[in-house]
PDB file of C-alpha atoms in Angstrom:
ATOM      1  CA  UNK A 483     172.156  48.046 142.459  1.00 56.00           C
ATOM      2  CA  UNK A 484     174.471  50.110 140.212  1.00 83.00           C
ATOM      3  CA  UNK A 485     176.130  48.476 137.406  1.00 93.00           C
ATOM      4  CA  UNK A 486     179.383  48.731 136.019  1.00 96.00           C
ATOM      5  CA  UNK A 487     180.268  52.380 135.150  1.00 96.00           C
ATOM      6  CA  UNK A 488     183.041  53.619 132.842  1.00 97.00           C
ATOM      7  CA  UNK A 489     184.567  57.173 132.529  1.00 96.00           C
ATOM      8  CA  UNK A 490     184.695  59.144 130.187  1.00 97.00           C
ATOM      9  CA  UNK A 491     182.047  57.975 127.810  1.00 96.00           C
ATOM     10  CA  UNK A 492     183.848  59.310 124.837  1.00 97.00           C
ATOM     11  CA  UNK A 493     187.571  60.445 124.771  1.00 97.00           C
ATOM     12  CA  UNK A 494     189.022  62.609 121.675  1.00 98.00           C
ATOM     13  CA  UNK A 495     192.621  62.881 121.658  1.00 97.00           C
ATOM     14  CA  UNK A 496     195.517  63.814 119.480  1.00 97.00           C
ATOM     15  CA  UNK A 497     198.160  60.887 118.067  1.00 97.00           C
ATOM     16  CA  UNK A 498     200.722  60.805 120.942  1.00 97.00           C
ATOM     17  CA  UNK A 499     199.030  61.791 123.735  1.00 98.00           C
ATOM     18  CA  UNK A 500     198.466  59.499 126.633  1.00 98.00           C
ATOM     19  CA  UNK A 501     194.917  58.886 128.079  1.00 98.00           C
ATOM     20  CA  UNK A 502     193.518  57.290 131.056  1.00 98.00           C
ATOM     21  CA  UNK A 503     190.258  55.441 131.151  1.00 98.00           C
ATOM     22  CA  UNK A 504     188.487  54.287 134.171  1.00 98.00           C
ATOM     23  CA  UNK A 505     186.134  51.370 135.330  1.00 98.00           C
ATOM     24  CA  UNK A 506     184.278  51.176 138.326  1.00 97.00           C
ATOM     25  CA  UNK A 507     182.802  47.548 138.752  1.00 96.00           C
ATOM     26  CA  UNK A 508     180.001  46.410 140.640  1.00 95.00           C
ATOM     27  CA  UNK A 509     180.608  46.341 144.301  1.00 92.00           C
ATOM     28  CA  UNK A 510     181.766  42.928 145.859  1.00 90.00           C
ATOM     29  CA  UNK A 511     182.771  41.778 142.218  1.00 92.00           C
ATOM     30  CA  UNK A 512     186.386  40.576 142.678  1.00 90.00           C
ATOM     31  CA  UNK A 513     187.165  39.841 138.853  1.00 91.00           C
ATOM     32  CA  UNK A 514     187.553  42.441 136.667  1.00 93.00           C
ATOM     33  CA  UNK A 515     187.974  42.404 132.814  1.00 93.00           C
ATOM     34  CA  UNK A 516     189.208  44.918 130.167  1.00 96.00           C
ATOM     35  CA  UNK A 517     188.018  44.124 126.462  1.00 96.00           C
ATOM     36  CA  UNK A 518     188.464  46.510 123.363  1.00 96.00           C
ATOM     37  CA  UNK A 519     185.775  46.718 120.455  1.00 96.00           C
ATOM     38  CA  UNK A 520     186.875  47.735 117.241  1.00 92.00           C
ATOM     39  CA  UNK A 521     185.752  47.301 113.565  1.00 83.00           C
ATOM     40  CA  UNK A 522     188.427  45.200 112.324  1.00 75.00           C
ATOM     41  CA  UNK A 523     189.338  42.968 115.389  1.00 78.00           C
ATOM     42  CA  UNK A 524     185.753  42.586 116.822  1.00 87.00           C
ATOM     43  CA  UNK A 525     185.871  41.877 120.932  1.00 93.00           C
ATOM     44  CA  UNK A 526     189.214  41.184 122.036  1.00 93.00           C
ATOM     45  CA  UNK A 527     190.465  40.635 125.653  1.00 92.00           C
ATOM     46  CA  UNK A 528     192.878  42.784 127.008  1.00 94.00           C
ATOM     47  CA  UNK A 529     193.655  41.760 130.669  1.00 93.00           C
ATOM     48  CA  UNK A 530     191.829  40.401 133.917  1.00 90.00           C
ATOM     49  CA  UNK A 531     192.196  41.550 137.372  1.00 91.00           C
ATOM     50  CA  UNK A 532     191.526  39.186 140.403  1.00 88.00           C
ATOM     51  CA  UNK A 533     191.680  41.482 143.350  1.00 88.00           C
ATOM     52  CA  UNK A 534     194.361  43.943 142.837  1.00 89.00           C
ATOM     53  CA  UNK A 535     196.771  41.496 140.826  1.00 88.00           C
ATOM     54  CA  UNK A 536     196.881  40.951 137.174  1.00 86.00           C
ATOM     55  CA  UNK A 537     198.130  37.433 136.717  1.00 80.00           C
ATOM     56  CA  UNK A 538     198.380  37.708 132.747  1.00 78.00           C
ATOM     57  CA  UNK A 539     199.061  40.798 130.757  1.00 82.00           C
ATOM     58  CA  UNK A 540     199.708  38.887 127.692  1.00 81.00           C
ATOM     59  CA  UNK A 541     196.199  40.406 126.182  1.00 88.00           C
ATOM     60  CA  UNK A 542     197.496  43.969 125.918  1.00 94.00           C
ATOM     61  CA  UNK A 543     198.457  44.679 122.366  1.00 93.00           C
ATOM     62  CA  UNK A 544     201.717  46.661 122.971  1.00 93.00           C
ATOM     63  CA  UNK A 545     203.987  47.949 125.927  1.00 94.00           C
ATOM     64  CA  UNK A 546     201.961  51.435 125.533  1.00 97.00           C
ATOM     65  CA  UNK A 547     198.933  49.916 127.269  1.00 97.00           C
ATOM     66  CA  UNK A 548     198.926  49.303 131.104  1.00 96.00           C
ATOM     67  CA  UNK A 549     196.210  48.930 133.468  1.00 96.00           C
ATOM     68  CA  UNK A 550     196.027  48.719 137.503  1.00 95.00           C
ATOM     69  CA  UNK A 551     193.384  48.071 139.872  1.00 95.00           C
ATOM     70  CA  UNK A 552     193.383  49.426 143.577  1.00 89.00           C
ATOM     71  CA  UNK A 553     191.615  48.564 146.621  1.00 87.00           C
ATOM     72  CA  UNK A 554     190.250  45.833 144.779  1.00 83.00           C
ATOM     73  CA  UNK A 555     187.960  48.153 143.250  1.00 92.00           C
ATOM     74  CA  UNK A 556     188.512  50.826 140.601  1.00 96.00           C
ATOM     75  CA  UNK A 557     190.595  49.915 137.543  1.00 97.00           C
ATOM     76  CA  UNK A 558     192.607  52.356 135.285  1.00 97.00           C
ATOM     77  CA  UNK A 559     193.586  51.420 131.457  1.00 98.00           C
ATOM     78  CA  UNK A 560     196.236  53.622 130.463  1.00 98.00           C
ATOM     79  CA  UNK A 561     197.383  54.244 127.132  1.00 98.00           C
ATOM     80  CA  UNK A 562     200.499  56.017 126.441  1.00 98.00           C
ATOM     81  CA  UNK A 563     201.446  57.712 123.325  1.00 98.00           C
ATOM     82  CA  UNK A 564     198.267  56.725 121.509  1.00 98.00           C
ATOM     83  CA  UNK A 565     198.056  55.905 117.959  1.00 97.00           C
ATOM     84  CA  UNK A 566     195.218  55.828 115.403  1.00 96.00           C
ATOM     85  CA  UNK A 567     195.035  52.416 115.646  1.00 94.00           C
ATOM     86  CA  UNK A 568     194.213  52.356 119.040  1.00 96.00           C
ATOM     87  CA  UNK A 569     190.871  53.952 118.282  1.00 96.00           C
ATOM     88  CA  UNK A 570     187.867  51.502 119.557  1.00 97.00           C
ATOM     89  CA  UNK A 571     185.287  51.143 122.189  1.00 97.00           C
ATOM     90  CA  UNK A 572     186.932  49.808 125.675  1.00 97.00           C
ATOM     91  CA  UNK A 573     184.642  47.879 127.628  1.00 97.00           C
ATOM     92  CA  UNK A 574     185.185  46.718 131.242  1.00 97.00           C
ATOM     93  CA  UNK A 575     183.519  43.780 132.757  1.00 95.00           C
ATOM     94  CA  UNK A 576     183.119  42.552 136.105  1.00 94.00           C
ATOM     95  CA  UNK A 577     181.836  39.165 137.983  1.00 91.00           C
ATOM     96  CA  UNK A 578     181.684  37.900 141.418  1.00 88.00           C
ATOM     97  CA  UNK A 579     184.690  35.612 141.141  1.00 77.00           C
ATOM     98  CA  UNK A 580     186.831  34.272 138.567  1.00 71.00           C
ATOM     99  CA  UNK A 581     185.000  30.997 138.763  1.00 72.00           C
ATOM    100  CA  UNK A 582     183.942  29.062 135.839  1.00 69.00           C
ATOM    101  CA  UNK A 583     180.765  29.989 134.301  1.00 74.00           C
ATOM    102  CA  UNK A 584     180.446  33.139 136.084  1.00 82.00           C
ATOM    103  CA  UNK A 585     178.493  35.952 133.999  1.00 87.00           C
ATOM    104  CA  UNK A 586     180.241  38.895 133.374  1.00 92.00           C
ATOM    105  CA  UNK A 587     178.466  42.150 133.647  1.00 94.00           C
ATOM    106  CA  UNK A 588     179.504  45.034 131.046  1.00 95.00           C
ATOM    107  CA  UNK A 589     179.745  48.648 131.549  1.00 95.00           C
ATOM    108  CA  UNK A 590     178.756  51.220 128.633  1.00 94.00           C
ATOM    109  CA  UNK A 591     182.144  51.307 127.155  1.00 96.00           C
ATOM    110  CA  UNK A 592     184.538  54.424 126.459  1.00 97.00           C
ATOM    111  CA  UNK A 593     184.453  55.107 122.713  1.00 96.00           C
ATOM    112  CA  UNK A 594     188.182  56.359 122.326  1.00 97.00           C
ATOM    113  CA  UNK A 595     188.940  58.521 118.978  1.00 97.00           C
ATOM    114  CA  UNK A 596     192.569  59.205 118.245  1.00 97.00           C
ATOM    115  CA  UNK A 597     192.675  61.892 115.461  1.00 96.00           C
TER     116      UNK A 597
ATOM    117  CA  UNK B 948     193.250  28.065 120.807  1.00 77.00           C
ATOM    118  CA  UNK B 949     189.687  28.697 121.132  1.00 87.00           C
ATOM    119  CA  UNK B 950     187.590  30.067 118.598  1.00 93.00           C
ATOM    120  CA  UNK B 951     183.902  31.304 118.076  1.00 97.00           C
ATOM    121  CA  UNK B 952     182.230  31.780 114.560  1.00 97.00           C
ATOM    122  CA  UNK B 953     178.878  33.478 113.734  1.00 97.00           C
ATOM    123  CA  UNK B 954     178.686  33.195 109.991  1.00 94.00           C
ATOM    124  CA  UNK B 955     175.656  35.394 109.728  1.00 96.00           C
ATOM    125  CA  UNK B 956     176.769  39.153 109.823  1.00 95.00           C
ATOM    126  CA  UNK B 957     173.146  40.622 109.710  1.00 97.00           C
ATOM    127  CA  UNK B 958     169.485  39.507 109.586  1.00 97.00           C
ATOM    128  CA  UNK B 959     166.582  41.225 108.693  1.00 97.00           C
ATOM    129  CA  UNK B 960     163.047  40.153 109.502  1.00 96.00           C
ATOM    130  CA  UNK B 961     159.512  41.745 109.757  1.00 97.00           C
ATOM    131  CA  UNK B 962     158.123  41.570 113.476  1.00 97.00           C
ATOM    132  CA  UNK B 963     156.758  38.754 114.753  1.00 97.00           C
ATOM    133  CA  UNK B 964     158.923  36.329 112.814  1.00 97.00           C
ATOM    134  CA  UNK B 965     161.360  34.085 114.321  1.00 97.00           C
ATOM    135  CA  UNK B 966     165.062  34.763 114.497  1.00 97.00           C
ATOM    136  CA  UNK B 967     167.876  31.794 114.685  1.00 97.00           C
ATOM    137  CA  UNK B 968     171.429  32.993 115.175  1.00 97.00           C
ATOM    138  CA  UNK B 969     174.129  30.492 114.495  1.00 97.00           C
ATOM    139  CA  UNK B 970     177.135  30.116 116.628  1.00 97.00           C
ATOM    140  CA  UNK B 971     179.933  27.402 116.112  1.00 98.00           C
ATOM    141  CA  UNK B 972     182.773  27.122 118.260  1.00 97.00           C
ATOM    142  CA  UNK B 973     186.178  25.418 118.633  1.00 95.00           C
ATOM    143  CA  UNK B 974     188.060  24.294 121.816  1.00 92.00           C
ATOM    144  CA  UNK B 975     190.091  21.659 123.342  1.00 88.00           C
ATOM    145  CA  UNK B 976     188.694  21.593 126.383  1.00 85.00           C
ATOM    146  CA  UNK B 977     185.773  19.379 127.759  1.00 84.00           C
ATOM    147  CA  UNK B 978     184.911  21.823 130.167  1.00 85.00           C
ATOM    148  CA  UNK B 979     183.709  25.214 129.346  1.00 89.00           C
ATOM    149  CA  UNK B 980     180.837  27.671 129.264  1.00 90.00           C
ATOM    150  CA  UNK B 981     178.884  29.016 126.355  1.00 93.00           C
ATOM    151  CA  UNK B 982     177.113  32.422 126.436  1.00 93.00           C
ATOM    152  CA  UNK B 983     174.789  34.540 124.438  1.00 95.00           C
ATOM    153  CA  UNK B 984     175.117  38.508 125.055  1.00 95.00           C
ATOM    154  CA  UNK B 985     172.768  41.340 123.195  1.00 96.00           C
ATOM    155  CA  UNK B 986     174.455  44.873 122.467  1.00 95.00           C
ATOM    156  CA  UNK B 987     171.618  47.044 121.575  1.00 93.00           C
ATOM    157  CA  UNK B 988     172.404  50.348 120.191  1.00 89.00           C
ATOM    158  CA  UNK B 989     173.069  52.015 123.366  1.00 86.00           C
ATOM    159  CA  UNK B 990     176.367  49.948 123.400  1.00 87.00           C
ATOM    160  CA  UNK B 991     175.993  48.140 126.656  1.00 89.00           C
ATOM    161  CA  UNK B 992     176.671  44.420 126.498  1.00 94.00           C
ATOM    162  CA  UNK B 993     173.550  42.456 128.306  1.00 93.00           C
ATOM    163  CA  UNK B 994     173.729  38.853 129.495  1.00 91.00           C
ATOM    164  CA  UNK B 995     171.031  36.790 128.100  1.00 92.00           C
ATOM    165  CA  UNK B 996     171.770  32.816 128.427  1.00 89.00           C
ATOM    166  CA  UNK B 997     174.766  30.563 129.540  1.00 88.00           C
ATOM    167  CA  UNK B 998     175.247  26.777 128.930  1.00 88.00           C
ATOM    168  CA  UNK B 999     177.797  24.638 130.121  1.00 87.00           C
ATOM    169  CA  UNK B1000     179.695  21.840 128.366  1.00 86.00           C
ATOM    170  CA  UNK B1001     177.912  18.884 130.348  1.00 84.00           C
ATOM    171  CA  UNK B1002     174.496  20.089 129.836  1.00 78.00           C
ATOM    172  CA  UNK B1003     173.066  19.573 126.281  1.00 73.00           C
ATOM    173  CA  UNK B1004     169.377  19.943 127.343  1.00 71.00           C
ATOM    174  CA  UNK B1005     167.950  22.698 125.394  1.00 72.00           C
ATOM    175  CA  UNK B1006     165.707  25.036 127.017  1.00 73.00           C
ATOM    176  CA  UNK B1007     163.257  27.806 126.589  1.00 73.00           C
ATOM    177  CA  UNK B1008     163.265  31.355 128.391  1.00 79.00           C
ATOM    178  CA  UNK B1009     160.284  33.313 127.398  1.00 89.00           C
ATOM    179  CA  UNK B1010     160.841  34.368 123.747  1.00 92.00           C
ATOM    180  CA  UNK B1011     164.373  33.119 123.908  1.00 92.00           C
ATOM    181  CA  UNK B1012     165.685  29.362 123.182  1.00 91.00           C
ATOM    182  CA  UNK B1013     168.784  27.582 122.567  1.00 90.00           C
ATOM    183  CA  UNK B1014     170.050  24.507 120.744  1.00 91.00           C
ATOM    184  CA  UNK B1015     173.387  23.213 122.169  1.00 91.00           C
ATOM    185  CA  UNK B1016     174.829  20.117 120.075  1.00 91.00           C
ATOM    186  CA  UNK B1017     178.344  19.319 121.300  1.00 90.00           C
ATOM    187  CA  UNK B1018     178.500  16.841 118.413  1.00 91.00           C
ATOM    188  CA  UNK B1019     178.648  19.692 115.815  1.00 94.00           C
ATOM    189  CA  UNK B1020     180.113  22.226 118.213  1.00 94.00           C
ATOM    190  CA  UNK B1021     177.150  24.578 117.610  1.00 95.00           C
ATOM    191  CA  UNK B1022     175.062  26.823 120.159  1.00 94.00           C
ATOM    192  CA  UNK B1023     172.527  28.446 118.174  1.00 95.00           C
ATOM    193  CA  UNK B1024     169.882  30.940 119.788  1.00 94.00           C
ATOM    194  CA  UNK B1025     166.160  31.455 118.670  1.00 95.00           C
ATOM    195  CA  UNK B1026     164.141  34.577 119.413  1.00 96.00           C
ATOM    196  CA  UNK B1027     160.609  33.675 118.731  1.00 96.00           C
ATOM    197  CA  UNK B1028     157.900  36.296 117.615  1.00 97.00           C
ATOM    198  CA  UNK B1029     160.444  39.040 117.188  1.00 97.00           C
ATOM    199  CA  UNK B1030     159.791  42.446 118.389  1.00 97.00           C
ATOM    200  CA  UNK B1031     161.289  45.881 117.064  1.00 96.00           C
ATOM    201  CA  UNK B1032     162.973  46.009 120.790  1.00 95.00           C
ATOM    202  CA  UNK B1033     165.116  43.221 119.788  1.00 96.00           C
ATOM    203  CA  UNK B1034     167.042  44.829 117.062  1.00 97.00           C
ATOM    204  CA  UNK B1035     170.742  44.685 118.104  1.00 97.00           C
ATOM    205  CA  UNK B1036     173.950  42.814 117.938  1.00 96.00           C
ATOM    206  CA  UNK B1037     174.073  39.619 119.065  1.00 97.00           C
ATOM    207  CA  UNK B1038     177.456  37.620 120.169  1.00 97.00           C
ATOM    208  CA  UNK B1039     178.266  34.266 121.392  1.00 97.00           C
ATOM    209  CA  UNK B1040     181.122  33.756 123.378  1.00 96.00           C
ATOM    210  CA  UNK B1041     182.917  31.097 124.839  1.00 94.00           C
ATOM    211  CA  UNK B1042     184.479  30.590 128.195  1.00 88.00           C
ATOM    212  CA  UNK B1043     187.044  28.099 129.322  1.00 73.00           C
ATOM    213  CA  UNK B1044     188.220  26.837 132.300  1.00 70.00           C
ATOM    214  CA  UNK B1045     189.719  29.802 134.658  1.00 68.00           C
ATOM    215  CA  UNK B1046     193.395  30.272 133.516  1.00 71.00           C
ATOM    216  CA  UNK B1047     195.786  32.959 134.128  1.00 66.00           C
ATOM    217  CA  UNK B1048     193.652  35.215 131.867  1.00 67.00           C
ATOM    218  CA  UNK B1049     190.573  34.491 134.845  1.00 74.00           C
ATOM    219  CA  UNK B1050     187.431  33.482 133.196  1.00 80.00           C
ATOM    220  CA  UNK B1051     188.283  35.413 129.823  1.00 85.00           C
ATOM    221  CA  UNK B1052     185.450  35.369 126.832  1.00 91.00           C
ATOM    222  CA  UNK B1053     186.229  34.914 123.353  1.00 93.00           C
ATOM    223  CA  UNK B1054     183.845  36.046 121.046  1.00 96.00           C
ATOM    224  CA  UNK B1055     182.162  35.532 117.994  1.00 96.00           C
ATOM    225  CA  UNK B1056     182.115  38.524 115.254  1.00 96.00           C
ATOM    226  CA  UNK B1057     178.381  39.042 116.257  1.00 96.00           C
ATOM    227  CA  UNK B1058     175.251  39.115 114.354  1.00 97.00           C
ATOM    228  CA  UNK B1059     173.175  42.318 113.600  1.00 96.00           C
ATOM    229  CA  UNK B1060     169.391  41.550 113.843  1.00 97.00           C
ATOM    230  CA  UNK B1061     167.142  44.128 112.462  1.00 97.00           C
ATOM    231  CA  UNK B1062     163.401  43.764 112.970  1.00 97.00           C
ATOM    232  CA  UNK B1063     161.169  45.988 111.218  1.00 96.00           C
ATOM    233  CA  UNK B1064     157.645  46.524 112.087  1.00 95.00           C
TER     234      UNK B1064
END
């Protein structure tokens, strides 16, 4: 079956612009995660969805970051007023549930470059 | 707070050599899972193995094997008879019991493995 897909694969934007990153999880997966991979910070957790709700948004680095998930499927990560430090690869992952030990399946990522 | 440390940043070997990747973790929980993921040049993280904190039995799966030692909080991973296709960045990750952050993974810094022909 299809894996996790993300779009766009690459995004170049100017400082101050807003960007939207999209994630299509594996069909039937109820848990969805966003991570960020950057040279300085490594792989860091951003936010988690169970169904359409995000119980904990404390992983988001600032209030310029927001995310939503609709229909228990597609998720969008929005970054407003982008800054150069937002440049990173944004990875999405999904799993059957949020139960302990469930492996997470990752998408190919969106490489964001803020000029 | 949980923490995962991969002390080796890069390992270079010649094909057919064995490669062992070190991983040390910190957690206050008694129930947790440990994972190894592979990130090839294409960028997509690929799940390799998983071990729960109650099972210290070490196993072998094909050319992969792992050594989980709870007493030293280590979860080392070995690739036997390495191949050029094994060249990638390998991440060790820790997952604790589900919280408001779900089953989030805490990753180590990764170890880049370069297998030369």
